mmCIF file of C-alpha atoms in Angstrom:
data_model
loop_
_atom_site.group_PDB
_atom_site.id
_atom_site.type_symbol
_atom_site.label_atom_id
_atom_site.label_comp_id
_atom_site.label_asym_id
_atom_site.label_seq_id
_atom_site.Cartn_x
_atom_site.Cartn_y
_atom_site.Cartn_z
ATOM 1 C CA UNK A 226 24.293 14.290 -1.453
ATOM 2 C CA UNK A 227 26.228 12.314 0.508
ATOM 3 C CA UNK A 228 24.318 11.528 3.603
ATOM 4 C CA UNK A 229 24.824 8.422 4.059
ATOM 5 C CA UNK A 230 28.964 9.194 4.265
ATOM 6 C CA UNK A 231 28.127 11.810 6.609
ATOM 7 C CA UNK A 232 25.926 9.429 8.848
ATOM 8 C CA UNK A 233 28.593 7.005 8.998
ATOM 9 C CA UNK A 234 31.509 8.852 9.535
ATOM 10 C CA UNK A 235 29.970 10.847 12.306
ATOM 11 C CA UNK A 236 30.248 6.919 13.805
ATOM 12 C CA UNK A 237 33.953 7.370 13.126
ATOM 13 C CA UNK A 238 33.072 4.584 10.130
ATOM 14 C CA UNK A 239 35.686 5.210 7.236
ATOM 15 C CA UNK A 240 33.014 5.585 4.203
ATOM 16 C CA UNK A 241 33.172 7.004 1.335
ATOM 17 C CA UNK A 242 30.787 7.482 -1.993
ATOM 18 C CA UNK A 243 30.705 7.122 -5.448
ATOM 19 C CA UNK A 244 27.971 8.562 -7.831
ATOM 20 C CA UNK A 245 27.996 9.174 -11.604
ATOM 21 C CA UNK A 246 25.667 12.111 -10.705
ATOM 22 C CA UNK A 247 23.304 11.682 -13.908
ATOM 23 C CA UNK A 248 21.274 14.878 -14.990
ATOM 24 C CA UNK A 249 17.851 13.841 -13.730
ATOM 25 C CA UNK A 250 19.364 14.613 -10.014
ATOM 26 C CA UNK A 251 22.295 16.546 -10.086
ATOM 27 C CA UNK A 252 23.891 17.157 -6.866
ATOM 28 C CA UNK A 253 27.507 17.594 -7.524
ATOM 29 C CA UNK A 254 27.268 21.260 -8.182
ATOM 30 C CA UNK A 255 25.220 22.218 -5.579
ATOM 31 C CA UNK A 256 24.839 19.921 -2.442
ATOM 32 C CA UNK A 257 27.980 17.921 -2.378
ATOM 33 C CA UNK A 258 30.498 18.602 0.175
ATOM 34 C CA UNK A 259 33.369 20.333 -2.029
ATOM 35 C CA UNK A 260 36.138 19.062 0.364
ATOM 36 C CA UNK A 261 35.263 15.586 0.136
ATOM 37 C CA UNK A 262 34.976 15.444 -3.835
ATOM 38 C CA UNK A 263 38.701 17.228 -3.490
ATOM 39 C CA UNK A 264 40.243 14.887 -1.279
ATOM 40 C CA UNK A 265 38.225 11.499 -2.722
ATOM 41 C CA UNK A 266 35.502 10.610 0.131
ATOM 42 C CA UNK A 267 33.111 11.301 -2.489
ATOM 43 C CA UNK A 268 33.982 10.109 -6.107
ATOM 44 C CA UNK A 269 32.025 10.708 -9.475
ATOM 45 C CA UNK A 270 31.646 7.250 -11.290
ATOM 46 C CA UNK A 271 32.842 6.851 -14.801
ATOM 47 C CA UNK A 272 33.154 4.901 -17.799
ATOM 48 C CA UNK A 273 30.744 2.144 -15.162
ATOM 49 C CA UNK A 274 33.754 2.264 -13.205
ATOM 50 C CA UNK A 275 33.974 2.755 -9.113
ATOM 51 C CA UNK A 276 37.513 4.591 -8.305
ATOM 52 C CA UNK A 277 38.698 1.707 -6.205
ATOM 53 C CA UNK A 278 40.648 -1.145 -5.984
ATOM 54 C CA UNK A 279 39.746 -5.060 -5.810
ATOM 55 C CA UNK A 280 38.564 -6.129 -2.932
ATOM 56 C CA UNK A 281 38.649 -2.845 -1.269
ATOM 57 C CA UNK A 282 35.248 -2.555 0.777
ATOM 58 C CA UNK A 283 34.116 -4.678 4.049
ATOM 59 C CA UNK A 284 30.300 -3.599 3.007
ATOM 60 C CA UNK A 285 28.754 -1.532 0.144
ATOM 61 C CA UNK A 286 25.121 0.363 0.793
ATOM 62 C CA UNK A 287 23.413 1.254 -2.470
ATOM 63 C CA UNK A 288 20.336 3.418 -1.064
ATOM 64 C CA UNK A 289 17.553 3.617 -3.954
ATOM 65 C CA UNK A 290 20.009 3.307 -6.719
ATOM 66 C CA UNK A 291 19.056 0.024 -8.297
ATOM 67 C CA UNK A 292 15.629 1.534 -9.853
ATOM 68 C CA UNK A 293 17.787 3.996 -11.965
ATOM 69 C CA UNK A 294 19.632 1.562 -13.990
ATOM 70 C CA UNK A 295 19.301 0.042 -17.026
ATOM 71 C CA UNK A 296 22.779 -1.786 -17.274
ATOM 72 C CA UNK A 297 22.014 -3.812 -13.994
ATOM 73 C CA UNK A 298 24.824 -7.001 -15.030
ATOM 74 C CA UNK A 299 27.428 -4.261 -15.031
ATOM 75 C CA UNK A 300 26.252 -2.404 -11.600
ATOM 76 C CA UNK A 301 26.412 -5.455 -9.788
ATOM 77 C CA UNK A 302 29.715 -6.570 -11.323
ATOM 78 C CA UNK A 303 31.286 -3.269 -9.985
ATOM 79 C CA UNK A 304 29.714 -3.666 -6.812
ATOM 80 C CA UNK A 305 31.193 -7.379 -5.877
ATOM 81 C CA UNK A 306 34.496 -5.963 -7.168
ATOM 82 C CA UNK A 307 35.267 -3.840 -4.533
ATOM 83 C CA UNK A 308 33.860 -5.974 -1.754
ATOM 84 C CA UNK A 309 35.981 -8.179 0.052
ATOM 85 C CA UNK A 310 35.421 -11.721 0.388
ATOM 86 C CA UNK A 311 32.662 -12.493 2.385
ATOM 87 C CA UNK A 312 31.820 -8.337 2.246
ATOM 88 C CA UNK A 313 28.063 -7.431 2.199
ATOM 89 C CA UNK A 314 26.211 -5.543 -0.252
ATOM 90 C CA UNK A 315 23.083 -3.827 1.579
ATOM 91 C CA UNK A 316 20.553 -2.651 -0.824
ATOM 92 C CA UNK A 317 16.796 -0.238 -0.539
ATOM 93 C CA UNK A 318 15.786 -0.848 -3.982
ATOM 94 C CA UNK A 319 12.040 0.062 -4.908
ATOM 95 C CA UNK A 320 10.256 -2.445 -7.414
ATOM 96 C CA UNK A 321 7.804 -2.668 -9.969
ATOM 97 C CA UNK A 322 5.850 -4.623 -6.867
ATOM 98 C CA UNK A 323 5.111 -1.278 -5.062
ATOM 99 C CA UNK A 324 1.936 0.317 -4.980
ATOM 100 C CA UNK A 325 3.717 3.723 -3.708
ATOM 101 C CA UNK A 326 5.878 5.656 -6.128
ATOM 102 C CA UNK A 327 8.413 6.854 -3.782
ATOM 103 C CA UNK A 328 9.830 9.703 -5.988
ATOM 104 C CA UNK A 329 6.431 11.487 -7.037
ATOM 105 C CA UNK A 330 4.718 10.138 -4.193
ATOM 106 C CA UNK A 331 2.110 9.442 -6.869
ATOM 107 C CA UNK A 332 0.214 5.436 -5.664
ATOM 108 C CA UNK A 333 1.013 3.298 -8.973
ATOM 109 C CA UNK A 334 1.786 6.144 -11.273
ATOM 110 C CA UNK A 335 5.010 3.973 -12.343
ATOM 111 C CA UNK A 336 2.603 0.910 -13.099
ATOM 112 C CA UNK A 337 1.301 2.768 -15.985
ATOM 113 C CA UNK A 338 2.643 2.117 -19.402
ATOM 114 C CA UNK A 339 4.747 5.649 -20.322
ATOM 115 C CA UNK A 340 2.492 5.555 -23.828
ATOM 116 C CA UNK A 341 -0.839 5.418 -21.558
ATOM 117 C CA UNK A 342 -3.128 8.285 -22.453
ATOM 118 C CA UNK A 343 -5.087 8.024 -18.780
ATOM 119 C CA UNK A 344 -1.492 8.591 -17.025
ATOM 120 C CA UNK A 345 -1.505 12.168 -17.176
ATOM 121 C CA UNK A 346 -4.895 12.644 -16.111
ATOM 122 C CA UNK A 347 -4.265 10.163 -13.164
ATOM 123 C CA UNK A 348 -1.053 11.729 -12.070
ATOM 124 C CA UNK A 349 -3.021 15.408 -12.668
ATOM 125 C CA UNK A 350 -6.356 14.281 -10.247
ATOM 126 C CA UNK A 351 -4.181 13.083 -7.581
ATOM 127 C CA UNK A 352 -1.768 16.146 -7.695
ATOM 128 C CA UNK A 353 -5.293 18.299 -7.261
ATOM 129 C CA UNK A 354 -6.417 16.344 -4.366
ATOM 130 C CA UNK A 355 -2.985 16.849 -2.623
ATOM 131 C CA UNK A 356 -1.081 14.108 -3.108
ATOM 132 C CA UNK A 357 2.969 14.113 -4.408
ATOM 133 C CA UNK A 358 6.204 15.000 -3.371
ATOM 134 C CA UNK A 359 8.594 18.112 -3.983
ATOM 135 C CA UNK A 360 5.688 20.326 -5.419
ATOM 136 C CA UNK A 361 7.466 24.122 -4.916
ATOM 137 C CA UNK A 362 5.824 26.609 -6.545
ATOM 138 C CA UNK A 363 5.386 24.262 -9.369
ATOM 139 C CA UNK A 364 1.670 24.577 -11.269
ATOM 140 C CA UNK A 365 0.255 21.221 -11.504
ATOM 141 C CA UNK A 366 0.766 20.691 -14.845
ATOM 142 C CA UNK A 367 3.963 22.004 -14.983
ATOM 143 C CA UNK A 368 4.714 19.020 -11.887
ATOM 144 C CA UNK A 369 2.993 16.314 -13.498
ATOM 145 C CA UNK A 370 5.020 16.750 -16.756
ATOM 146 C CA UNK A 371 8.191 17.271 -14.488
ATOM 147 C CA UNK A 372 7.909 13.551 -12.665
ATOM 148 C CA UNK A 373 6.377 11.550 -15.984
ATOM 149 C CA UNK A 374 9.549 12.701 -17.817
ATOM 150 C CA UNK A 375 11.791 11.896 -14.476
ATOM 151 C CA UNK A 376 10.027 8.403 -14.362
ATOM 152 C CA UNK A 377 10.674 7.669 -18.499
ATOM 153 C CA UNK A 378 14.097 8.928 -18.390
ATOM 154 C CA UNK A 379 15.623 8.326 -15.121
ATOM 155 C CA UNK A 380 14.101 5.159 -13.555
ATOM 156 C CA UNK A 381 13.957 1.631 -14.502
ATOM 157 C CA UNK A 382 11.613 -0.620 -12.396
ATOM 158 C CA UNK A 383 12.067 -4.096 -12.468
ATOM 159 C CA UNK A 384 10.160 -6.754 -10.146
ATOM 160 C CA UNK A 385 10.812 -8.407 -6.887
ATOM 161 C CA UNK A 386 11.361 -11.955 -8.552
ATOM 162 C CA UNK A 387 13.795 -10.200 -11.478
ATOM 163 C CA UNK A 388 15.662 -8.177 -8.459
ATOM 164 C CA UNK A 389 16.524 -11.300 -6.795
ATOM 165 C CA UNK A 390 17.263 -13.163 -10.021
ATOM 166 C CA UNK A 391 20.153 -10.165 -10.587
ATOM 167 C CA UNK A 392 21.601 -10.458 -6.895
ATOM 168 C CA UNK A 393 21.578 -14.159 -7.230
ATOM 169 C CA UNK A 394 23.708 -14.000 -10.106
ATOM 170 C CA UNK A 395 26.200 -12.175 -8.484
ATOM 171 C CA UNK A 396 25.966 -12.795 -4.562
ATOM 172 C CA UNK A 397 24.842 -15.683 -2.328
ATOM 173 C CA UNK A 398 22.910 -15.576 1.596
ATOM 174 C CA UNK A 399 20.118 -13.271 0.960
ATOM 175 C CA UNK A 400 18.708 -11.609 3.789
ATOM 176 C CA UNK A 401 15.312 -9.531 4.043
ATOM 177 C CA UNK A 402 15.339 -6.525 6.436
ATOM 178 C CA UNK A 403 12.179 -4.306 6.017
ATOM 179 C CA UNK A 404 11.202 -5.208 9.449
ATOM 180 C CA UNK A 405 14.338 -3.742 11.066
ATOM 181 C CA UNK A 406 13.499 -0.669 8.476
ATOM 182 C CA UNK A 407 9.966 -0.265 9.654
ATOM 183 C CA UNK A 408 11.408 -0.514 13.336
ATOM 184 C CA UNK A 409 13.892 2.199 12.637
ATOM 185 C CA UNK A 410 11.290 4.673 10.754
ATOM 186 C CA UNK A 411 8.910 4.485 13.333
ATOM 187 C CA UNK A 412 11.713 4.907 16.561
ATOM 188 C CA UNK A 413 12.246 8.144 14.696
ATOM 189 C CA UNK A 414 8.864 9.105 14.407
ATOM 190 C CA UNK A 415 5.603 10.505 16.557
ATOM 191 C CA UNK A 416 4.889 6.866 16.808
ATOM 192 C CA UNK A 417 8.334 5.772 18.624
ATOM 193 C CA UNK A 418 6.268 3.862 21.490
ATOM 194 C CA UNK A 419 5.044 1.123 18.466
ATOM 195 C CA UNK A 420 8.016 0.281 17.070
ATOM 196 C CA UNK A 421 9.536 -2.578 19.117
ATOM 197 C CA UNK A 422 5.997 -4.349 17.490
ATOM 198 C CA UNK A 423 7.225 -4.829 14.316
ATOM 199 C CA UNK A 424 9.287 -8.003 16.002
ATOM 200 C CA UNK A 425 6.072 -10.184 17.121
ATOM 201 C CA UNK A 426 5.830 -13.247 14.423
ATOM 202 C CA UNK A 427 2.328 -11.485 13.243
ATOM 203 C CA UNK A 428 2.995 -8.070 13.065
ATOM 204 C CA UNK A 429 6.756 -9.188 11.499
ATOM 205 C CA UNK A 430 4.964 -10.556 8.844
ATOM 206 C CA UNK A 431 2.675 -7.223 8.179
ATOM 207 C CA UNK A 432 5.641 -5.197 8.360
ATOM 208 C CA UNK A 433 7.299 -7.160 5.706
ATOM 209 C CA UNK A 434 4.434 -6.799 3.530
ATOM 210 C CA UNK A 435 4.243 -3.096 4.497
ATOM 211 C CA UNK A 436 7.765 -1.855 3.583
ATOM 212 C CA UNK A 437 7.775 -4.007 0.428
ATOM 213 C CA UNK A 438 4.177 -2.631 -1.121
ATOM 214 C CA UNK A 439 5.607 1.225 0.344
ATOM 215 C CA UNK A 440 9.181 1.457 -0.128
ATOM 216 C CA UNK A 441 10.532 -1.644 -1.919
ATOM 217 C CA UNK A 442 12.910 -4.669 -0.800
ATOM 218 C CA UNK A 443 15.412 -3.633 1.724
ATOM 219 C CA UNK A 444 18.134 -6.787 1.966
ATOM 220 C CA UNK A 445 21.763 -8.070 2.224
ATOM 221 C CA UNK A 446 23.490 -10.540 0.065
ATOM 222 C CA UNK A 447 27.138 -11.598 0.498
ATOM 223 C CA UNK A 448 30.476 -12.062 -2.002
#
């Protein structure tokens, strides 16, 4: 959609995006600012290629992206590409690791195997008793089909350990942030008055474990 270009440029931060806008999520007809995919702030990815030169970027963000690929080698090649030497790659990438499955909102619905006859009737229960994300006007069953095809199709969940394996292939100087996230999700929240916590050596630690059994790993790793 684009939010994350908006965000930054709004900092007067010369961004711009790149998506190959796959059918499981298509926001290109729809959402996507029309001047930007005119003039080239936002650019549709093809043939695994990003539209830009060598060595083009001071820092690349890939936001939840990570989980929906299956060609991770060539991802990651593109990525150090366009950075600059010595240019960061920050990444939000949701693992295998998680108990929360952050697009149906569904606790370890993606830890299921997709030829498990129980996974329907987990995913089903849970939707009854509330849980999940994005329902609409959908009926249950009509939702719980919806996401177990969107999780088979579109996502590809690989572990903490074989994350870091990939980013150590291609980039060096790791460096974990879920704290910071934690501390930035809860200054925007009801519960603003808790959030320089996370910082304290305990509650640092919790918060790590937090973010990475919620919403993933949430690093940086350098050219």
């Amino acid at each position: 959609r684009g939010e994350i270009v908006e965000l930054l440029r709004k900092d007067a931060i010369p961004a711009f995006g790149a998506d190959v806008f796959y059918s499981g999520e298509d926001h290109l007809d729809h959402l996507v600012n029309k001047e930007w995919l005119k003039n080239g702030i936002i650019k549709k990815i093809e043939n695994n290629r990003i539209d830009f030169e060598d060595n083009y970027f001071d820092c690349v963000i890939a936001n939840q992206v990570l989980e929906h690929v299956e060609d991770i080698d060539s991802v990651l090649t593109e990525i150090k590409r366009v950075l600059k030497p010595n240019g960061l790659f920050f990444c939000l990438v949701p693992t295998k690791d998680t108990w929360y499955e952050v697009h149906s909102g569904i606790p370890f619905l993606h830890w299921f195997s997709t030829t498990s006859s129980l996974r329907y009737c987990y995913a089903y229960c849970l939707r009854l008793l509330g849980f999940g994300l994005h329902k609409g006007d959908k009926t249950s069953h009509k939702w719980v089909n919806g996401y177990l095809d969107y999780l088979d199709n579109y996502t590809c969940f690989r572990t903490e350990k074989e994350i870091r394996a990939f980013i150590n292939k291609y980039f060096k100087n790791q460096k974990d942030y879920e704290p910071d996230y934690l501390n930035f999700k809860l200054a925007n929240s009801k519960l603003a008055i808790s959030s320089g916590a996370v910082f304290f050596p305990f509650f640092r630690l919790l918060a790590k474990l937090f973010v990475k059994k919620y919403a993933g790993l949430v690093f940086s790793a350098t050219k």
